[in-house]
PDB file of C-alpha atoms in Angstrom:
ATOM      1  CA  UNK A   3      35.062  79.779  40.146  1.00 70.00           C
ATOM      2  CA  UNK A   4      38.411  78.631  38.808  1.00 82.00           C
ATOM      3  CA  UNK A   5      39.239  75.549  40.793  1.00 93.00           C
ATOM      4  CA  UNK A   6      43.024  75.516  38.991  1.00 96.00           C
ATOM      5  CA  UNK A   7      45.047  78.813  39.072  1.00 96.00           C
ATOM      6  CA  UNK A   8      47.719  79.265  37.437  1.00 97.00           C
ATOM      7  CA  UNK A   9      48.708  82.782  38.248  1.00 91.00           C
ATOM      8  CA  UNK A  10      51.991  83.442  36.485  1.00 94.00           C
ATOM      9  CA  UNK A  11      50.536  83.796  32.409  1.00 94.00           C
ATOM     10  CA  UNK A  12      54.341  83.588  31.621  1.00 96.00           C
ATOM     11  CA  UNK A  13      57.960  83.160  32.801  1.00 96.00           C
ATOM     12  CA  UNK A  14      61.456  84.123  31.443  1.00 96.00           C
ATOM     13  CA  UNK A  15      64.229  81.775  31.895  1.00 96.00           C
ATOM     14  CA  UNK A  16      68.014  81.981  30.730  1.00 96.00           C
ATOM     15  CA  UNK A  17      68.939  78.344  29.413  1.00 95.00           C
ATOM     16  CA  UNK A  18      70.922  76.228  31.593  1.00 96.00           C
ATOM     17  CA  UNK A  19      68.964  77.608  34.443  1.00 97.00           C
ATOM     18  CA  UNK A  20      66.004  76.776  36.285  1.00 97.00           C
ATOM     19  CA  UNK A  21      62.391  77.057  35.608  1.00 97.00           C
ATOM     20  CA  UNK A  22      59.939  77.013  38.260  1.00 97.00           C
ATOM     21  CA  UNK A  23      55.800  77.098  37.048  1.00 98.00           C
ATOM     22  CA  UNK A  24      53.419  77.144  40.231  1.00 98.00           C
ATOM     23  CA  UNK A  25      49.905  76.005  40.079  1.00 98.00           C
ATOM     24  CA  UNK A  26      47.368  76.613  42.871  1.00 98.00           C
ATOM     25  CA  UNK A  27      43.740  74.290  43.572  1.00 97.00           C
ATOM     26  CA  UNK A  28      41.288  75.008  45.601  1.00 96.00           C
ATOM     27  CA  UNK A  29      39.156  71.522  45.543  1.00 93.00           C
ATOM     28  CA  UNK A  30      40.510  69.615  48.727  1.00 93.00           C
ATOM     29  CA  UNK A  31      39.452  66.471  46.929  1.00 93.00           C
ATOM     30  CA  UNK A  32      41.660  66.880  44.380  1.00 94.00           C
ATOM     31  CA  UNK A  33      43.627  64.005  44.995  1.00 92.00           C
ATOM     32  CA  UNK A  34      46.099  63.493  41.200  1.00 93.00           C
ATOM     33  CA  UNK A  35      47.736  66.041  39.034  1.00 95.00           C
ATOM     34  CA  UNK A  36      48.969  66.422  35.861  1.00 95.00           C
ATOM     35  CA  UNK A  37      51.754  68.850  33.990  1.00 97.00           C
ATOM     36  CA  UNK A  38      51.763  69.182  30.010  1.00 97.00           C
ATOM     37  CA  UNK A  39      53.105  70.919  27.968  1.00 97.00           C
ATOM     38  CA  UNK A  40      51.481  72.708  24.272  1.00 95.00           C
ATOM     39  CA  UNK A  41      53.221  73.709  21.357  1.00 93.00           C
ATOM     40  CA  UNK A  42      51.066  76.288  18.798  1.00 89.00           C
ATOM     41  CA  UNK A  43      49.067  74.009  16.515  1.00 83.00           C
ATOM     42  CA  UNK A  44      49.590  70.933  18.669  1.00 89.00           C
ATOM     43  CA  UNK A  45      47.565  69.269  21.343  1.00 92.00           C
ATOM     44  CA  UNK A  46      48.940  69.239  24.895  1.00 94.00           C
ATOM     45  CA  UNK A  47      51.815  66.752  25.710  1.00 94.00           C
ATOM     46  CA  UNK A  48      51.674  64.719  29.057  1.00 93.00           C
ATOM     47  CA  UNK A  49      55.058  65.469  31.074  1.00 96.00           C
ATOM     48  CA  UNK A  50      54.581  64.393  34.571  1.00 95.00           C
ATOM     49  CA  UNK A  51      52.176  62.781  36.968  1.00 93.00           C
ATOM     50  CA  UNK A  52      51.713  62.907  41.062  1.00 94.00           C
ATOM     51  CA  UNK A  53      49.574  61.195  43.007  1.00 92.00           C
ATOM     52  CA  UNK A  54      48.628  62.613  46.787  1.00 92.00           C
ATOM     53  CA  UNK A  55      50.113  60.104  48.394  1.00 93.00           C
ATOM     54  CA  UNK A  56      53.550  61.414  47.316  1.00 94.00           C
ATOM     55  CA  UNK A  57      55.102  64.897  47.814  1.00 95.00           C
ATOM     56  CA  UNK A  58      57.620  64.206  45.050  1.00 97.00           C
ATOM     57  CA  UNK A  59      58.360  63.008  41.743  1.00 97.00           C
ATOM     58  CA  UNK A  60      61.242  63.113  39.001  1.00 97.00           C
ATOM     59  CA  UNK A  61      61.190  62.649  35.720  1.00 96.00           C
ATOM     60  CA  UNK A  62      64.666  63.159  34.038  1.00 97.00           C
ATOM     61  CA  UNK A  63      65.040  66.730  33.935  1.00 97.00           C
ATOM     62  CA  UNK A  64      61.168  67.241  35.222  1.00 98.00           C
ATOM     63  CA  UNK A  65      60.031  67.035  39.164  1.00 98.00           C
ATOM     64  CA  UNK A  66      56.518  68.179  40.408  1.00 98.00           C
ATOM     65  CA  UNK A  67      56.340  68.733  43.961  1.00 98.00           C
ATOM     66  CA  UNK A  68      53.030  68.496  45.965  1.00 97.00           C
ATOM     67  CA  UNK A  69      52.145  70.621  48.980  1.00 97.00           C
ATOM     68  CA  UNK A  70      48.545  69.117  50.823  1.00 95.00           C
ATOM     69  CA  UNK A  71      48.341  71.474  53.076  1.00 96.00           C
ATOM     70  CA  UNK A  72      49.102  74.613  51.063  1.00 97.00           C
ATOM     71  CA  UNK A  73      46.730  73.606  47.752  1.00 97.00           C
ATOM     72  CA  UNK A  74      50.056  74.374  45.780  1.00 97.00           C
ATOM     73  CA  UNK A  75      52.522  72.454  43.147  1.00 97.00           C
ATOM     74  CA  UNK A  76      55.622  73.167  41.044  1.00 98.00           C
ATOM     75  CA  UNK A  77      56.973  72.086  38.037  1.00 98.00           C
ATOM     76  CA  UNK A  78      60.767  72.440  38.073  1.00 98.00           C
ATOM     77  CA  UNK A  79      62.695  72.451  35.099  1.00 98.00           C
ATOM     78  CA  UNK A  80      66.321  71.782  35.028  1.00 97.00           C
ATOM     79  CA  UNK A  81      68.188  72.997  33.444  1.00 97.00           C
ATOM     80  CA  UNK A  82      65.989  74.703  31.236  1.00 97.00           C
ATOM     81  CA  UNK A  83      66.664  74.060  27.170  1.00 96.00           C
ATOM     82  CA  UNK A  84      64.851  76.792  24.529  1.00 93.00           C
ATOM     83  CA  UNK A  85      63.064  74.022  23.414  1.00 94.00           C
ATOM     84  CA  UNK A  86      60.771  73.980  26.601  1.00 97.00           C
ATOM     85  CA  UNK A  87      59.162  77.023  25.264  1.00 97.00           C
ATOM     86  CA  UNK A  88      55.983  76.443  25.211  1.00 97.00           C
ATOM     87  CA  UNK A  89      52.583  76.947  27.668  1.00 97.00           C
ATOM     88  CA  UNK A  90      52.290  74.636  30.501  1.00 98.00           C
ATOM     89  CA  UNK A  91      48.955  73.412  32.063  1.00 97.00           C
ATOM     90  CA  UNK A  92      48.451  72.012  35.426  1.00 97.00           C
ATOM     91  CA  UNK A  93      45.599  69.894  35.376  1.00 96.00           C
ATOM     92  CA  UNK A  94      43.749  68.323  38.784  1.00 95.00           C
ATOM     93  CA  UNK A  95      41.256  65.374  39.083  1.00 92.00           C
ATOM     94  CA  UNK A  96      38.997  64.025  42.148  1.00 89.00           C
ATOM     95  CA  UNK A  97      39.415  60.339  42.094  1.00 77.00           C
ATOM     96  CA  UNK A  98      40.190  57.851  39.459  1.00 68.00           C
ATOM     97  CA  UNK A  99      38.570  57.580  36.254  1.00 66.00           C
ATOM     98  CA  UNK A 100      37.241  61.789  37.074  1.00 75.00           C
ATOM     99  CA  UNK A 101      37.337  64.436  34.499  1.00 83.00           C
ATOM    100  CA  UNK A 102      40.521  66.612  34.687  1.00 90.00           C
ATOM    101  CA  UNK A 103      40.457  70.047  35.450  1.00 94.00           C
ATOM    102  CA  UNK A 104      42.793  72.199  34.016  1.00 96.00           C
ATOM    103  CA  UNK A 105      44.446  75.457  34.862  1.00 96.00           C
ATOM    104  CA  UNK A 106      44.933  78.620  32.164  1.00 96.00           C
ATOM    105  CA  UNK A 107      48.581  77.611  31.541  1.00 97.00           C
ATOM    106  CA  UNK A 108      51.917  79.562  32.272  1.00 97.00           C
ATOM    107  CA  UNK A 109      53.694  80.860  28.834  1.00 97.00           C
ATOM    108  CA  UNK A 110      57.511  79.808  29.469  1.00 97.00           C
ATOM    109  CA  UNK A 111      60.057  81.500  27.165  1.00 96.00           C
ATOM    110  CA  UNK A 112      63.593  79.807  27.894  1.00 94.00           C
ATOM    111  CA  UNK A 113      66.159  81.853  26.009  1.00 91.00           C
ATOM    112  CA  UNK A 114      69.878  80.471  24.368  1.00 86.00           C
TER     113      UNK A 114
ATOM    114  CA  UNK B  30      51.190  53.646  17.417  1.00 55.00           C
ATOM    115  CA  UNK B  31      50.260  56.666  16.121  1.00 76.00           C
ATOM    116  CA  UNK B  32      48.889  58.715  19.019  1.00 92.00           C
ATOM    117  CA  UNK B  33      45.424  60.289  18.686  1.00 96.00           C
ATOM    118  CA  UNK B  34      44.040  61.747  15.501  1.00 96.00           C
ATOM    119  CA  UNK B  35      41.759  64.220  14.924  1.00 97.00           C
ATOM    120  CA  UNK B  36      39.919  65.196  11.549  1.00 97.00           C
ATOM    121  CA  UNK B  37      39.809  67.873  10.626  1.00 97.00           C
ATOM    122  CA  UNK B  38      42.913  70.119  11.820  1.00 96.00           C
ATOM    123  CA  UNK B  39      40.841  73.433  10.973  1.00 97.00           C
ATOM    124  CA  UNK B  40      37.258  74.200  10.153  1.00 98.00           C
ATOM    125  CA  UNK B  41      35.404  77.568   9.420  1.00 98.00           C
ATOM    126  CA  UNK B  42      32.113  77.516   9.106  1.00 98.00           C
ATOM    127  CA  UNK B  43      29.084  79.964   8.716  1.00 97.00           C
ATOM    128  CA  UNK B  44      27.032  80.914  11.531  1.00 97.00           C
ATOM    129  CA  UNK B  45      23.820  78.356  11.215  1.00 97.00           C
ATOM    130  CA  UNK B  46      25.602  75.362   9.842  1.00 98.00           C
ATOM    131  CA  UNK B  47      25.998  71.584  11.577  1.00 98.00           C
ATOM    132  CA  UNK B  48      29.742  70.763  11.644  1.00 98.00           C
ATOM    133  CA  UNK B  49      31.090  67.121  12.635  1.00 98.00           C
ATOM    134  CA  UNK B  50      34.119  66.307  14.078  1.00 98.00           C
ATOM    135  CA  UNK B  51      36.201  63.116  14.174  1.00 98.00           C
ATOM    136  CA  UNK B  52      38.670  61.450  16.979  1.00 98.00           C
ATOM    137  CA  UNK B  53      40.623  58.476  16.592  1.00 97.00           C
ATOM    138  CA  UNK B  54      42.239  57.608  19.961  1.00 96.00           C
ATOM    139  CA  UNK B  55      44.996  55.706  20.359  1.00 94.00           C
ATOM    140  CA  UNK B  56      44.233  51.717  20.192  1.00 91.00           C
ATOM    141  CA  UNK B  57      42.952  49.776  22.956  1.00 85.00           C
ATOM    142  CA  UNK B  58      42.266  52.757  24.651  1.00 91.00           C
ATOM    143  CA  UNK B  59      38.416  52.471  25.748  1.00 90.00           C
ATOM    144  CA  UNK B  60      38.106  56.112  27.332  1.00 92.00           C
ATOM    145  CA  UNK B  61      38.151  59.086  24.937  1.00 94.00           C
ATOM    146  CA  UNK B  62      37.371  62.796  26.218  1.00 94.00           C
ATOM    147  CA  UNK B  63      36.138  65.841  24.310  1.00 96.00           C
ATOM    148  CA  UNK B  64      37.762  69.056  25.750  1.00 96.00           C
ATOM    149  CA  UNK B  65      37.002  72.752  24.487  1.00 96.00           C
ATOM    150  CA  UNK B  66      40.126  75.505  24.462  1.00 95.00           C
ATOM    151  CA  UNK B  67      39.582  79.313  23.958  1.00 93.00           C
ATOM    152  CA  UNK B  68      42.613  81.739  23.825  1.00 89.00           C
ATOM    153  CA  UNK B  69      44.323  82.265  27.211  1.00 88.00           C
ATOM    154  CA  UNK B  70      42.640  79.213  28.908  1.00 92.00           C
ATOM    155  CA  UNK B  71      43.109  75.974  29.645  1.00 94.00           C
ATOM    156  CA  UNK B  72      41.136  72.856  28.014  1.00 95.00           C
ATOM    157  CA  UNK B  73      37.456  72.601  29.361  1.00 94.00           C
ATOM    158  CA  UNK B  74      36.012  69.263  29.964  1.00 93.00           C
ATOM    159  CA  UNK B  75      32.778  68.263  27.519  1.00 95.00           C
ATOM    160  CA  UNK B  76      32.012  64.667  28.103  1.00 94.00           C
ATOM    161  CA  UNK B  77      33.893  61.349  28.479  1.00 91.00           C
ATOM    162  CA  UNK B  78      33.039  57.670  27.268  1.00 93.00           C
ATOM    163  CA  UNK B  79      34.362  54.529  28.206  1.00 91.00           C
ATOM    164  CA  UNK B  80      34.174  52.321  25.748  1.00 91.00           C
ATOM    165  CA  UNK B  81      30.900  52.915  23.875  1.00 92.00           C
ATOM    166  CA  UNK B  82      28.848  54.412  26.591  1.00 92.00           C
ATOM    167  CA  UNK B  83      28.818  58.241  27.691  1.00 92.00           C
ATOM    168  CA  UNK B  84      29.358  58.497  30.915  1.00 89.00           C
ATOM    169  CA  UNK B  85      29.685  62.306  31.815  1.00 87.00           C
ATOM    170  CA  UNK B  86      28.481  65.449  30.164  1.00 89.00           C
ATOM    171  CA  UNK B  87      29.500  68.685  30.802  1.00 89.00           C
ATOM    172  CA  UNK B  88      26.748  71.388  31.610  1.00 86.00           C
ATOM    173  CA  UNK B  89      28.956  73.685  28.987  1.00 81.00           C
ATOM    174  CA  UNK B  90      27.973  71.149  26.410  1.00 84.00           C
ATOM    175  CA  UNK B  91      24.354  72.387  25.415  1.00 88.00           C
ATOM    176  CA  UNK B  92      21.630  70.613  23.599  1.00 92.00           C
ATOM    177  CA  UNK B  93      23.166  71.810  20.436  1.00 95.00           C
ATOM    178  CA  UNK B  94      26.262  69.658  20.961  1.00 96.00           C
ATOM    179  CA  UNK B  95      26.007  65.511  20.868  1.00 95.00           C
ATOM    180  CA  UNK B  96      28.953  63.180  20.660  1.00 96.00           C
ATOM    181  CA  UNK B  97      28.833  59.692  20.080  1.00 96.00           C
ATOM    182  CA  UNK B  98      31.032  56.603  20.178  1.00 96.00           C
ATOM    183  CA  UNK B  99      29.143  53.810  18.304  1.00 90.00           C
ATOM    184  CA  UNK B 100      31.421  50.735  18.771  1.00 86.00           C
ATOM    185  CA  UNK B 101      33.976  51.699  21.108  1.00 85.00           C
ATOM    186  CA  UNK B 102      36.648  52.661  19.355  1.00 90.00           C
ATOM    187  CA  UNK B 103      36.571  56.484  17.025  1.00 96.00           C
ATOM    188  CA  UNK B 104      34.366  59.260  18.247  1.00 97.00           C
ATOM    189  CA  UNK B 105      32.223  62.315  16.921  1.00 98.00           C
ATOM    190  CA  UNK B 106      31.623  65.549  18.170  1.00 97.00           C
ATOM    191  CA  UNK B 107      28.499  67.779  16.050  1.00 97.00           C
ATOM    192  CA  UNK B 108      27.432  71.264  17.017  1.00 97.00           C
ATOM    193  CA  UNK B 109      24.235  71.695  15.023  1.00 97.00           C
ATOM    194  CA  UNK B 110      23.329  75.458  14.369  1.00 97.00           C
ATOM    195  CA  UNK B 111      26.334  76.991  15.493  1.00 97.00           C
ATOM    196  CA  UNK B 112      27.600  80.128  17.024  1.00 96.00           C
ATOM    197  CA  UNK B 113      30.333  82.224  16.742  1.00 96.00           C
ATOM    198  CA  UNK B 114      30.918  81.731  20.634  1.00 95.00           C
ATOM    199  CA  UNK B 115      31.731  77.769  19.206  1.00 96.00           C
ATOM    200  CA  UNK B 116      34.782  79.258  17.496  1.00 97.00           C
ATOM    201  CA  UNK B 117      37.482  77.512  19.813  1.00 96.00           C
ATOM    202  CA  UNK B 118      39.752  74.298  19.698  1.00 96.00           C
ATOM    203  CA  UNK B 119      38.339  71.110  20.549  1.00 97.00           C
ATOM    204  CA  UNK B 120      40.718  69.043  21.621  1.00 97.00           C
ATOM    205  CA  UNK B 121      40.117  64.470  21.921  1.00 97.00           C
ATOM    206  CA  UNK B 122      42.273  62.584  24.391  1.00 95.00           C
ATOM    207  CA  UNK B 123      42.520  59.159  25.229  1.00 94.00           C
ATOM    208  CA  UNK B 124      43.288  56.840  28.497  1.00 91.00           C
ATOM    209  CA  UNK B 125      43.335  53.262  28.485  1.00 85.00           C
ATOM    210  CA  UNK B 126      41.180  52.925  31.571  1.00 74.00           C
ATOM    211  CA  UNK B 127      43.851  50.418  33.807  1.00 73.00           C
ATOM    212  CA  UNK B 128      43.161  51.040  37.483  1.00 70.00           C
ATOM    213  CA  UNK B 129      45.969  53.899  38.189  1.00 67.00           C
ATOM    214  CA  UNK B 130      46.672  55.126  34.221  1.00 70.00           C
ATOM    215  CA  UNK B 131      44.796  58.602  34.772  1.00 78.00           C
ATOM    216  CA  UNK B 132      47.458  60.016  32.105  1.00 86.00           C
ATOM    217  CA  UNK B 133      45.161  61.167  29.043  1.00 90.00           C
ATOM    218  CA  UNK B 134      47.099  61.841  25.830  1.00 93.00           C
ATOM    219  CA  UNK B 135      45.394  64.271  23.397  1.00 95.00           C
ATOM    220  CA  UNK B 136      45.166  64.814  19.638  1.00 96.00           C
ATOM    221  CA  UNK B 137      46.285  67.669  17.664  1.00 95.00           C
ATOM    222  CA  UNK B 138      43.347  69.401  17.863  1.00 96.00           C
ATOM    223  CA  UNK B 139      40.101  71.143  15.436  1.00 97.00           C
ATOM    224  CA  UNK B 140      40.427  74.931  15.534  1.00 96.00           C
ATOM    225  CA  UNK B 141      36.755  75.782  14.554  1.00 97.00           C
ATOM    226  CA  UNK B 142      36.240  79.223  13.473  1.00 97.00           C
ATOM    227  CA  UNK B 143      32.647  80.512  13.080  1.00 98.00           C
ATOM    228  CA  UNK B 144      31.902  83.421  10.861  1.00 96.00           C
TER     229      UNK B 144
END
């Protein structure tokens, strides 16, 4: 049972616009989540954090929003540079200190 | 800093054979996590320490796999007798454990293929 979905496996995006990558839980205990972001032949790279306790947070050109009640978040992008190609994984935890769980990753292709 | 290291980068290896992985996380960190990756999925949890103690093993990580963290600070991963279903990336990352840091920050990566 995949506790993380993920359900776009890629996205198109014109540069200068915006990229949106949505990420679905199912675990209501789930209670911090994490975006990063892989290159091929790299390990993932940490972009952004959120906590439940907020429904918001921005990171220069980066902000995850949080929806409780709906089990759903988004990574917006803007505006969106080629060099944010790459696959993006959501990733979930129960409680501090918990193992992460991570979703299959959306492909984003952001073309000049 | 250097971020986390892993050693090797790529390993192939004959159906059978023990292989042994390295992880250096990044210093002062005292939690390190091993993490599996197939194509098309996400990383899959293994087991965690903090500092030298493990303190959570996955049920994908069978008998065949141990990992160990002697003083605290670099880790091993060894599959003995392994499978081609092994063949994946294993992936380290490292956290330094203060109350509210959950951000882990991974390594490049071994891409073990099994023949």
């Amino acid at each position: 049972d995949q506790q993380v979905k993920q359900n776009s496996p890629s996205l198109s995006v014109q540069e200068g616009r915006i990229s949106i990558l949505n990420c679905d839980y199912t675990n209501s205990m789930f209670d911090y989540f994490l975006w990063y972001k892989k290159y091929p032949a790299e390990g993932p790279t940490f972009l952004i954090s959120i906590s439940s306790i907020k429904d918001k947070n921005e990171d220069g050109r980066f902000t995850v929003f949080l929806n409780k009640s709906a089990k759903h978040l988004s990574l917006h992008i803007v505006p969106s540079q080629p060099g944010d190609s790459a696959v993006y994984f959501c990733a979930a935890s129960a409680g501090y200190g918990q193992n992460f769980v991570f979703g299959p990753g959306t492909r984003l292709s952001a073309l000049p | 800093d250097t971020g986390v290291s892993q050693d090797p980068r790529h390993k192939i290896t004959k159906r059978g054979q023990n292989v042994t992985f390295r992880c250096d996380p990044i210093s002062e960190h005292n939690r390190l996590y091993w993490y599996r990756q197939t194509l098309g999925q996400g990383p899959e949890f293994l087991t965690y320490f903090q500092n030298e103690a493990q303190l959570e093993k996955s049920r994908l990580l069978s008998d065949r796999f141990s990992a160990e963290r002697p003083k605290g600070s670099f880790s091993t991963l060894e599959i003995q007798r392994t499978e081609q279903g092994d063949s994946a990336m294993y992936l380290c990352a490292s956290s330094s454990g203060r109350q509210g840091a959950h951000e882990q920050y991974f390594g490049p990566g071994t891409r073990l293929t099994v023949t």
